Amino acid sequence: MKKTYLITGGQGFIGKAVSLSLLDQGNKVIIFDNNFRKKNFSIKHKNLQLIDGDIRNITNLNKIKNKIDTVVHLAAINGTRNFYDKPNLVLEVGIKGIINIIDFCKNKKIKEIFLASSSEVYQNAPFYPTDEKVRLIIPDPNNPRFSYSSTKIISEILLLNSDFFKKAVIFRPHNIYGPDMGYKHVIPELIIKTIKEKKFLNIQGDGKNKRSFCYIEDFVDAFNILIKKGRHKEIYNIGNTDEVNILGLSKLIISMLNKDLKTKISTKPFYNAMRRLPDIKKLNKLGYKPKINLKKGLKKTIDWYKHNHK
């Protein structure tokens, strides 16, 4: 059955990928976004409607008069630099956003919602691979680094304790990457630095922290599975189980760009979780299997940034 989806934050990297996939499947999509990234959706589609609005303002949301079947709540201020530079904005968008979208759903009698959480909610996990039952933590409330993760924890708790929805599904993306994902994430930052630098590639921290990166096409496959099979008030990790440390990632990008650069680690202290490795067995049981390995995904991403970087 074809549906009408409201995608908050639909102008973002993940939002655009989800919107295009839903449109390809014959659904109607309404994107609600304040265009914080100053980048308009580049396609026209008879089933796509763009609404300029701020998730912090319930009046903006209430301007949407269409009948909506499902909400996909992605609206957030992401990117580590933003966590430090704009923590108040990160908190306001995250907390007012989830409260407003739940109220909006109640007003419009929308009984189905998908919430984007984050691997940031558990920081340094007590075990790896990390499943969905891990404890959630804010290591230091004085550190603005945790402004984003605190909003995701609050969002999960609000949704899990709501008795309004018939289907409320939470997903935690783990380091999703790909072409046109912006410039404030580790992979595009390393790509742009490698393109521009002549002698050294500077890395934040010691480069030993490990990540498992998931290409955007695999993420979309996982999301489509959750649309069909995700269960009410369940949480699902979305990601990949192949790990690489940041130093290894840097050297791989240097090699793929055919550059002769030495890596240079920073001694300046900053918080970064040592490891992020999701347990994706819960999603595997629904039929998910990542298809694109790091080299293949990086090649596509590097090719895009080579031709489109600022």
Coordinates of C-alpha atoms in Angstrom, one line a residue:
M1 CA 0.0 0.0 0.0
K2 CA 1.3 3.4 -1.0
K3 CA 1.6 6.0 1.8
T4 CA 2.2 9.6 2.4
Y5 CA 5.4 10.1 4.5
L6 CA 6.4 13.3 6.3
I7 CA 10.2 13.5 6.6
T8 CA 11.5 16.0 9.1
G9 CA 15.1 17.1 8.2
G10 CA 14.6 15.7 4.8
Q11 CA 17.1 18.0 3.2
G12 CA 19.9 16.3 5.1
F13 CA 22.2 13.5 3.9
I14 CA 20.1 10.6 5.2
G15 CA 16.8 12.5 4.7
K16 CA 17.4 12.9 0.9
A17 CA 18.4 9.2 0.5
V18 CA 15.3 8.0 2.4
S19 CA 13.0 10.4 0.5
L20 CA 14.3 9.3 -2.9
S21 CA 13.9 5.7 -2.0
L22 CA 10.3 6.2 -0.8
L23 CA 9.5 8.2 -4.0
D24 CA 10.9 5.4 -6.1
Q25 CA 8.6 3.0 -4.4
G26 CA 5.6 5.1 -5.5
N27 CA 4.9 6.8 -2.2
K28 CA 4.2 10.5 -1.6
V29 CA 6.8 12.4 0.4
I30 CA 6.5 15.7 2.2
I31 CA 9.9 17.1 3.3
F32 CA 9.8 19.5 6.3
D33 CA 13.1 21.3 6.7
N34 CA 14.4 24.8 7.6
N35 CA 17.2 24.5 5.1
F36 CA 19.8 24.9 7.8
R37 CA 22.4 23.5 5.4
K38 CA 21.5 26.1 2.8
K39 CA 21.2 23.4 0.2
N40 CA 17.9 22.7 -1.7
F41 CA 16.7 19.3 -2.7
S42 CA 17.9 18.9 -6.3
I43 CA 15.1 16.9 -7.8
K44 CA 11.6 17.6 -8.9
H45 CA 9.0 14.9 -8.5
K46 CA 5.2 14.9 -8.8
N47 CA 4.9 13.1 -5.5
L48 CA 7.4 15.4 -3.6
Q49 CA 6.4 18.4 -1.6
L50 CA 8.9 20.7 0.1
I51 CA 7.8 22.7 3.1
D52 CA 10.2 25.3 4.6
G53 CA 9.7 25.2 8.4
D54 CA 11.5 25.1 11.8
I55 CA 10.9 22.0 13.9
R56 CA 11.2 24.1 17.0
N57 CA 8.0 25.9 16.0
I58 CA 4.8 23.9 16.3
T59 CA 2.9 26.6 14.3
N60 CA 5.2 25.8 11.3
L61 CA 4.3 22.1 11.6
N62 CA 0.6 22.8 11.9
K63 CA 0.7 24.5 8.5
I64 CA 0.9 21.0 7.0
K65 CA -2.7 20.2 6.0
N66 CA -2.1 17.0 4.1
K67 CA -3.2 13.6 5.4
I68 CA -0.1 11.9 6.6
D69 CA 0.3 8.1 7.2
T70 CA 3.8 8.0 8.6
V71 CA 6.4 10.4 10.1
V72 CA 10.1 9.8 9.8
H73 CA 11.8 12.1 12.3
L74 CA 15.3 12.9 11.3
A75 CA 15.5 16.6 12.1
A76 CA 18.6 17.4 14.2
I77 CA 21.8 19.4 14.2
N78 CA 24.5 16.9 13.5
G79 CA 28.3 17.1 13.2
T80 CA 30.9 17.1 16.0
R81 CA 31.9 20.7 15.3
N82 CA 28.3 21.8 15.8
F83 CA 28.1 20.0 19.1
Y84 CA 30.9 22.2 20.4
D85 CA 30.1 25.4 18.5
K86 CA 26.3 25.4 18.8
P87 CA 25.3 23.2 21.8
N88 CA 22.2 25.4 22.6
L89 CA 20.9 25.1 19.1
V90 CA 21.6 21.3 19.0
L91 CA 19.7 20.9 22.3
E92 CA 16.8 23.2 21.2
V93 CA 16.3 21.4 17.9
G94 CA 16.6 18.0 19.4
I95 CA 14.3 18.5 22.5
K96 CA 11.7 20.9 21.1
G97 CA 11.7 18.9 17.9
I98 CA 10.7 15.5 19.4
I99 CA 8.1 17.1 21.7
N100 CA 6.6 19.0 18.8
I101 CA 6.6 16.1 16.4
I102 CA 4.8 13.8 19.0
D103 CA 2.2 16.6 19.6
F104 CA 1.8 17.1 15.9
C105 CA 1.2 13.3 15.4
K106 CA -1.4 13.4 18.2
N107 CA -3.2 16.4 16.6
K108 CA -3.2 14.8 13.2
K109 CA -3.9 11.3 14.5
I110 CA -0.7 9.9 12.8
K111 CA -0.2 6.5 14.5
E112 CA 3.1 5.5 12.8
I113 CA 6.5 7.1 13.5
F114 CA 10.2 6.2 12.8
L115 CA 12.8 7.9 15.0
A116 CA 16.4 8.4 14.1
S117 CA 18.5 8.0 17.2
S118 CA 22.3 7.6 17.2
S119 CA 25.2 5.4 18.2
E120 CA 26.2 8.4 20.3
V121 CA 23.7 7.4 23.0
Y122 CA 26.0 4.8 24.5
Q123 CA 29.4 6.6 24.0
N124 CA 32.2 4.1 25.1
A125 CA 30.2 0.9 25.3
P126 CA 30.8 -1.7 28.0
F127 CA 31.0 -4.5 25.3
Y128 CA 31.5 -5.1 21.6
P129 CA 29.8 -5.7 19.3
T130 CA 27.2 -3.5 21.0
D131 CA 23.6 -4.5 20.9
E132 CA 20.4 -2.4 21.3
K133 CA 20.1 -3.2 25.0
V134 CA 23.3 -1.4 26.0
R135 CA 23.0 1.2 28.8
L136 CA 22.8 4.8 27.7
I137 CA 25.1 7.4 29.2
I138 CA 26.2 11.0 29.3
P139 CA 29.8 10.9 30.5
D140 CA 30.1 14.6 31.4
P141 CA 27.1 17.0 31.4
N142 CA 29.5 20.0 31.4
N143 CA 31.0 18.9 28.0
P144 CA 29.0 20.3 25.0
R145 CA 30.2 17.3 23.0
F146 CA 27.2 15.4 24.6
S147 CA 24.6 18.0 23.6
Y148 CA 23.5 15.9 20.6
S149 CA 23.5 12.5 22.3
S150 CA 21.5 13.8 25.3
T151 CA 18.7 14.9 22.9
K152 CA 18.7 11.4 21.3
I153 CA 18.4 9.7 24.7
I154 CA 15.5 12.0 25.6
S155 CA 13.9 11.4 22.3
E156 CA 14.1 7.6 22.7
I157 CA 12.6 7.8 26.2
L158 CA 9.8 10.1 25.2
L159 CA 8.8 7.8 22.3
L160 CA 9.1 4.5 24.2
N161 CA 6.9 5.9 27.0
S162 CA 4.2 7.2 24.7
D163 CA 1.0 5.2 24.6
F164 CA -0.3 7.0 21.5
F165 CA 1.4 5.2 18.6
K166 CA 0.5 1.9 17.0
K167 CA 3.9 1.6 15.4
A168 CA 6.9 3.5 16.9
V169 CA 10.3 2.3 15.7
I170 CA 13.7 3.6 16.7
F171 CA 16.8 3.1 14.6
R172 CA 20.4 3.9 15.6
P173 CA 22.6 4.7 12.5
H174 CA 26.3 3.9 13.0
N175 CA 28.6 6.1 10.9
I176 CA 26.7 6.4 7.7
Y177 CA 28.7 7.9 4.9
G178 CA 28.6 8.5 1.1
P179 CA 28.6 11.3 -1.5
D180 CA 27.3 14.7 -0.7
M181 CA 27.2 14.1 3.1
G182 CA 28.5 17.6 4.0
Y183 CA 31.9 18.5 5.3
K184 CA 31.6 18.1 9.1
H185 CA 32.2 14.4 9.4
V186 CA 35.4 12.4 9.5
I187 CA 35.4 10.8 6.0
P188 CA 34.7 14.0 4.0
E189 CA 37.1 15.9 6.3
L190 CA 39.9 13.4 5.6
I191 CA 39.1 13.4 1.9
I192 CA 39.2 17.2 1.6
K193 CA 42.4 17.4 3.7
T194 CA 44.1 14.7 1.6
I195 CA 43.1 16.5 -1.6
K196 CA 44.4 19.9 -0.4
E197 CA 47.5 19.0 1.7
K198 CA 51.0 18.8 0.2
K199 CA 53.1 17.0 3.0
F200 CA 51.1 16.0 6.0
L201 CA 47.6 14.8 6.8
N202 CA 46.7 16.0 10.3
I203 CA 44.5 13.6 12.4
Q204 CA 42.6 14.6 15.5
G205 CA 43.7 12.4 18.4
D206 CA 46.0 9.4 18.1
G207 CA 44.1 7.7 15.3
K208 CA 43.6 4.5 17.3
N209 CA 39.9 4.9 17.8
K210 CA 37.9 2.4 15.7
R211 CA 34.8 2.8 13.7
S212 CA 32.6 0.6 11.5
F213 CA 31.4 2.7 8.5
C214 CA 28.1 2.0 6.7
Y215 CA 27.6 3.2 3.1
I216 CA 24.4 5.1 2.5
E217 CA 22.9 2.6 0.1
D218 CA 23.2 -0.1 2.7
F219 CA 21.5 2.2 5.2
V220 CA 18.6 2.7 2.8
D221 CA 18.2 -1.0 2.4
A222 CA 18.1 -1.4 6.2
F223 CA 15.6 1.4 6.5
N224 CA 13.3 -0.1 3.9
I225 CA 13.3 -3.4 5.8
L226 CA 12.3 -1.5 9.0
I227 CA 9.5 0.2 7.2
K228 CA 8.0 -3.2 6.4
K229 CA 9.1 -5.4 9.3
G230 CA 10.1 -3.1 12.2
R231 CA 8.2 -3.8 15.4
H232 CA 6.4 -1.4 17.7
K233 CA 8.7 0.1 20.4
E234 CA 11.7 -1.8 19.2
I235 CA 15.2 -0.3 18.7
Y236 CA 17.4 -1.4 15.8
N237 CA 21.1 -0.8 15.1
I238 CA 21.8 0.1 11.5
G239 CA 25.4 -0.3 10.4
N240 CA 28.3 -2.5 9.3
T241 CA 30.5 -4.9 11.2
D242 CA 33.8 -4.2 9.4
E243 CA 36.1 -2.1 11.6
V244 CA 38.9 0.3 10.8
N245 CA 40.8 2.7 13.0
I246 CA 41.1 6.3 12.0
L247 CA 44.8 6.1 11.2
G248 CA 44.1 3.1 8.9
L249 CA 41.2 5.0 7.3
S250 CA 43.5 8.0 6.7
K251 CA 46.1 5.9 5.0
L252 CA 43.5 4.2 2.9
I253 CA 42.2 7.5 1.7
I254 CA 45.7 8.8 1.0
S255 CA 46.4 5.6 -1.1
M256 CA 43.1 5.9 -3.0
L257 CA 43.8 9.5 -3.9
N258 CA 47.4 8.6 -5.0
K259 CA 48.9 11.2 -2.7
D260 CA 52.3 11.1 -1.0
L261 CA 51.4 12.3 2.5
K262 CA 52.6 11.5 5.9
T263 CA 50.0 11.2 8.7
K264 CA 50.5 13.4 11.7
I265 CA 48.6 12.7 14.9
S266 CA 47.4 15.5 17.2
T267 CA 48.4 15.5 20.9
K268 CA 45.6 18.0 21.7
P269 CA 43.1 16.2 24.0
F270 CA 39.5 15.8 22.8
Y271 CA 36.7 13.4 23.6
N272 CA 36.1 10.6 21.1
A273 CA 34.7 7.2 21.8
M274 CA 37.4 4.6 21.4
R275 CA 35.3 2.2 19.4
R276 CA 31.9 1.9 17.7
L277 CA 30.9 -1.6 16.5
P278 CA 27.2 -2.3 16.3
D279 CA 25.7 -5.7 16.8
I280 CA 23.3 -6.0 13.8
K281 CA 21.9 -9.5 14.5
K282 CA 18.5 -8.1 15.2
L283 CA 18.3 -6.4 11.8
N284 CA 20.0 -9.5 10.1
K285 CA 17.0 -11.6 11.3
L286 CA 14.7 -9.3 9.4
G287 CA 16.8 -9.8 6.2
Y288 CA 19.4 -7.1 6.3
K289 CA 22.9 -7.8 4.9
P290 CA 25.3 -5.0 4.1
K291 CA 26.5 -5.2 0.4
I292 CA 29.1 -2.4 0.0
N293 CA 32.5 -2.8 1.7
L294 CA 34.6 0.2 2.8
K295 CA 36.8 0.3 -0.3
K296 CA 33.9 0.3 -2.7
G297 CA 32.0 2.9 -0.7
L298 CA 35.0 5.1 -0.3
K299 CA 35.7 5.1 -4.0
K300 CA 32.2 6.4 -4.7
T301 CA 32.5 9.0 -2.0
I302 CA 36.0 10.1 -3.0
D303 CA 35.0 10.5 -6.6
W304 CA 32.1 12.7 -5.6
Y305 CA 34.2 15.0 -3.4
K306 CA 37.0 15.2 -5.9
H307 CA 34.6 16.8 -8.4
N308 CA 32.4 18.8 -5.9
H309 CA 34.5 20.0 -3.0
K310 CA 34.6 23.6 -2.1

